[in-house]
Short mmCIF file of C-alpha atoms in Angstrom, two decimals:
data_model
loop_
_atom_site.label_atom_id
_atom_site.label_comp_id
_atom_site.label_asym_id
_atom_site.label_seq_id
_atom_site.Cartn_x
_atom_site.Cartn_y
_atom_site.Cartn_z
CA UNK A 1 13.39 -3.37 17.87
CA UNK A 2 13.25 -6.28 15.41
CA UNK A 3 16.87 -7.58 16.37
CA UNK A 4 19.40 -7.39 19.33
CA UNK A 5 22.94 -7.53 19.76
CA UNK A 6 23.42 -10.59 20.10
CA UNK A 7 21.34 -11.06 16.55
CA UNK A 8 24.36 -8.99 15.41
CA UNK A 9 26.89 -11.05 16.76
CA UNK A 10 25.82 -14.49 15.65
CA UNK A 11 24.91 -13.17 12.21
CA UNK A 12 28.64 -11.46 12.19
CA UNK A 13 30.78 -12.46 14.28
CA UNK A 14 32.17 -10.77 17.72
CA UNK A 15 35.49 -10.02 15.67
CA UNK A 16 33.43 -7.76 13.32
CA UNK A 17 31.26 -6.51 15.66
CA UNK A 18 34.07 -5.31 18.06
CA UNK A 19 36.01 -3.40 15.09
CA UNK A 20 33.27 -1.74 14.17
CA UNK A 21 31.40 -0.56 17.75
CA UNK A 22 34.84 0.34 19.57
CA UNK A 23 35.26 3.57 18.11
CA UNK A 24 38.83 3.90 20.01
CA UNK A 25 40.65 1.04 20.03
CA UNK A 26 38.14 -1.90 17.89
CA UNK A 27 39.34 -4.50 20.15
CA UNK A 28 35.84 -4.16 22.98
CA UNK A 29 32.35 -4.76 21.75
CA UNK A 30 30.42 -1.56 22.68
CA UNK A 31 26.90 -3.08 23.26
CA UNK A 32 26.00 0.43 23.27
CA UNK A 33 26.80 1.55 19.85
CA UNK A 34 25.55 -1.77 18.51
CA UNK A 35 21.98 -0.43 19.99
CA UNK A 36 22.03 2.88 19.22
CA UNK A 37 22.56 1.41 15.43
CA UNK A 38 19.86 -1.09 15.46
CA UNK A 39 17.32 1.24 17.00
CA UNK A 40 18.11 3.43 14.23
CA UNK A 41 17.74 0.31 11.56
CA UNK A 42 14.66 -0.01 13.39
CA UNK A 43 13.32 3.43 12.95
CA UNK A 44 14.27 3.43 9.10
CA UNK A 45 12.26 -0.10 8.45
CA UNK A 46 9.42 1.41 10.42
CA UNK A 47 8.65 3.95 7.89
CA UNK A 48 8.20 1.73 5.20
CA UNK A 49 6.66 -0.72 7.32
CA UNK A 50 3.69 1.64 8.86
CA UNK A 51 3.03 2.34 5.55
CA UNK A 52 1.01 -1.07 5.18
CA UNK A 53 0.77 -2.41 8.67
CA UNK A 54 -0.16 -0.97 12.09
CA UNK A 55 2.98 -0.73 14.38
CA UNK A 56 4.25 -2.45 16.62
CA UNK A 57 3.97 -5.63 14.66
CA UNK A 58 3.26 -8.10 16.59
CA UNK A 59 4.01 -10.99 16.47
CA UNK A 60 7.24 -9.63 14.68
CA UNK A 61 8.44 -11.71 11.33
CA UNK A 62 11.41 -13.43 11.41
CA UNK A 63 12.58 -11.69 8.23
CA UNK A 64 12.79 -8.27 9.67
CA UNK A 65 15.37 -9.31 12.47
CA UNK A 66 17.91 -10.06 9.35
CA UNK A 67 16.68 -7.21 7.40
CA UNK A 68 17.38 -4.99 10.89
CA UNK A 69 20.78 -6.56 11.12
CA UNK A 70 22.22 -5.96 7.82
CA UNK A 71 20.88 -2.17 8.04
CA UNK A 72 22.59 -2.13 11.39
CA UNK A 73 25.25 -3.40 10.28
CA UNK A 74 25.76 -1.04 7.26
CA UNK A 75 25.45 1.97 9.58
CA UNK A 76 28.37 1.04 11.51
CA UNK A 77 30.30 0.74 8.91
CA UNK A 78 29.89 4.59 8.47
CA UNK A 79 30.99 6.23 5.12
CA UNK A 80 33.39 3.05 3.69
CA UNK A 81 31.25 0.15 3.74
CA UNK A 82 32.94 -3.34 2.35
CA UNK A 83 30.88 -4.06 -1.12
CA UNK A 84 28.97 -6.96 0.43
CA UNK A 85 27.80 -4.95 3.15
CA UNK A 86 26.33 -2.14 0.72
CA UNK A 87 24.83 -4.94 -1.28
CA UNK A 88 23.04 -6.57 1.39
CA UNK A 89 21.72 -3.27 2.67
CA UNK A 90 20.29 -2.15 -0.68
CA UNK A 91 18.70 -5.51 -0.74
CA UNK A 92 17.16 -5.14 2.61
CA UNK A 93 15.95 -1.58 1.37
CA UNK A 94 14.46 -3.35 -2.21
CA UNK A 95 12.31 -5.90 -0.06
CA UNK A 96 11.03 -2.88 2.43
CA UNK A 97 9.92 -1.12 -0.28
CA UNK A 98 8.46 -3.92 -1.95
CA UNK A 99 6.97 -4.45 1.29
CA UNK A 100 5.52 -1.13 1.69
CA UNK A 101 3.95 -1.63 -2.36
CA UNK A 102 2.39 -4.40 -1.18
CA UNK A 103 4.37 -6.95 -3.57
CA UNK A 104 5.42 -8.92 -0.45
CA UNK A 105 3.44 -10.01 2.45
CA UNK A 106 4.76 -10.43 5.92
CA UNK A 107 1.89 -12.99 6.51
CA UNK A 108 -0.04 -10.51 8.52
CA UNK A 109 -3.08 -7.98 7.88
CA UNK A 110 -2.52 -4.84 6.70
CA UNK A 111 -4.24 -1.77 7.09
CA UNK A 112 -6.18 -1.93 4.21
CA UNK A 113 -7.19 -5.21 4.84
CA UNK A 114 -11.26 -4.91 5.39
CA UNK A 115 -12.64 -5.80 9.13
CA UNK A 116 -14.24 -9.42 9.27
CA UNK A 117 -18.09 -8.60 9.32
CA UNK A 118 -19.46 -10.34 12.68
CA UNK A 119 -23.00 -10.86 13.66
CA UNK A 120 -25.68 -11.32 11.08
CA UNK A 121 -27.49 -9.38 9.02
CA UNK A 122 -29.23 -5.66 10.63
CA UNK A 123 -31.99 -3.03 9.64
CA UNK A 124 -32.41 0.10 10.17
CA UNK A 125 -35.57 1.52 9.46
CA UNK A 126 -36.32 5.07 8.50
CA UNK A 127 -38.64 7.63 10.68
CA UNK A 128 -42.13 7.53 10.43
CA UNK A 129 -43.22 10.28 7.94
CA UNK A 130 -47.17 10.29 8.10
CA UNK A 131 -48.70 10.91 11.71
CA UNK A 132 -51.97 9.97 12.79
CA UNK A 133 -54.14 13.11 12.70
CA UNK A 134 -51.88 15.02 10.18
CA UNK A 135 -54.69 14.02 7.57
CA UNK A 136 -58.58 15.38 6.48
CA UNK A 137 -61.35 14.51 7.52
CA UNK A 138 -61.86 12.52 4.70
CA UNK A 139 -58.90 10.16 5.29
CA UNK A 140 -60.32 9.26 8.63
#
């Protein structure tokens, strides 16, 4: 996953976090819920992501651990997210499918970024097409 909860918490706040992982009472912080919503932000940003790169990224980018939390983060709000929240998803979605275009870079290689040619330069040379003996008399 490109974040964790405690990325959630310091980006948000416990207070936040609490209200909207305790589906009962929104006092407790359900670590649980948290995770189940990031692993799902994580599954959405992989398929733009593995559209350009080869996944697992390693070493991850910094960028997709706040792009992860504010998709997290709009999933638990569930079907009446606050404004800012929507905003800040749709923006996370904009830059992963600019991503994806290739209009941004992570700072990595992509899949269609060409192999590095090693060693020097080799020949192959093609099969022998006469054969001693194959000719007249008159060759020889």
């Amino acid at each position: 996953m490109y974040a964790n909860v405690n990325d959630m918490v310091s980006r948000f706040g416990e207070a936040e976090m609490a209200q909207r992982s305790d589906l009962v009472a929104g006092t407790t912080l359900d670590a649980a819920v948290i995770g189940q919503a990031l692993a799902d932000a994580t599954a959405e940003m992989d398929g733009y992501l593995a559209t350009r790169y080869t996944l697992p990224l390693s070493p991850q980018p910094t960028v997709l651990n706040r792009t992860c939390c504010d998709i997290a983060r709009y999933l638990l709000w569930g079907d009446n997210p606050l404004e800012m929240v929507r905003e800040r998803y749709q923006n996370a979605i904009r830059m992963l499918e600019a991503v994806a275009k290739g209009h941004i870079s992570l700072g990595m290689p992509t899949d269609d970024t060409p192999e590095p040619v090693t060693g020097g330069v080799t020949y192959h040379a093609a099969p022998r097409v006469f054969v001693a003996g194959a000719f007249p008399s008159i060759f020889r």
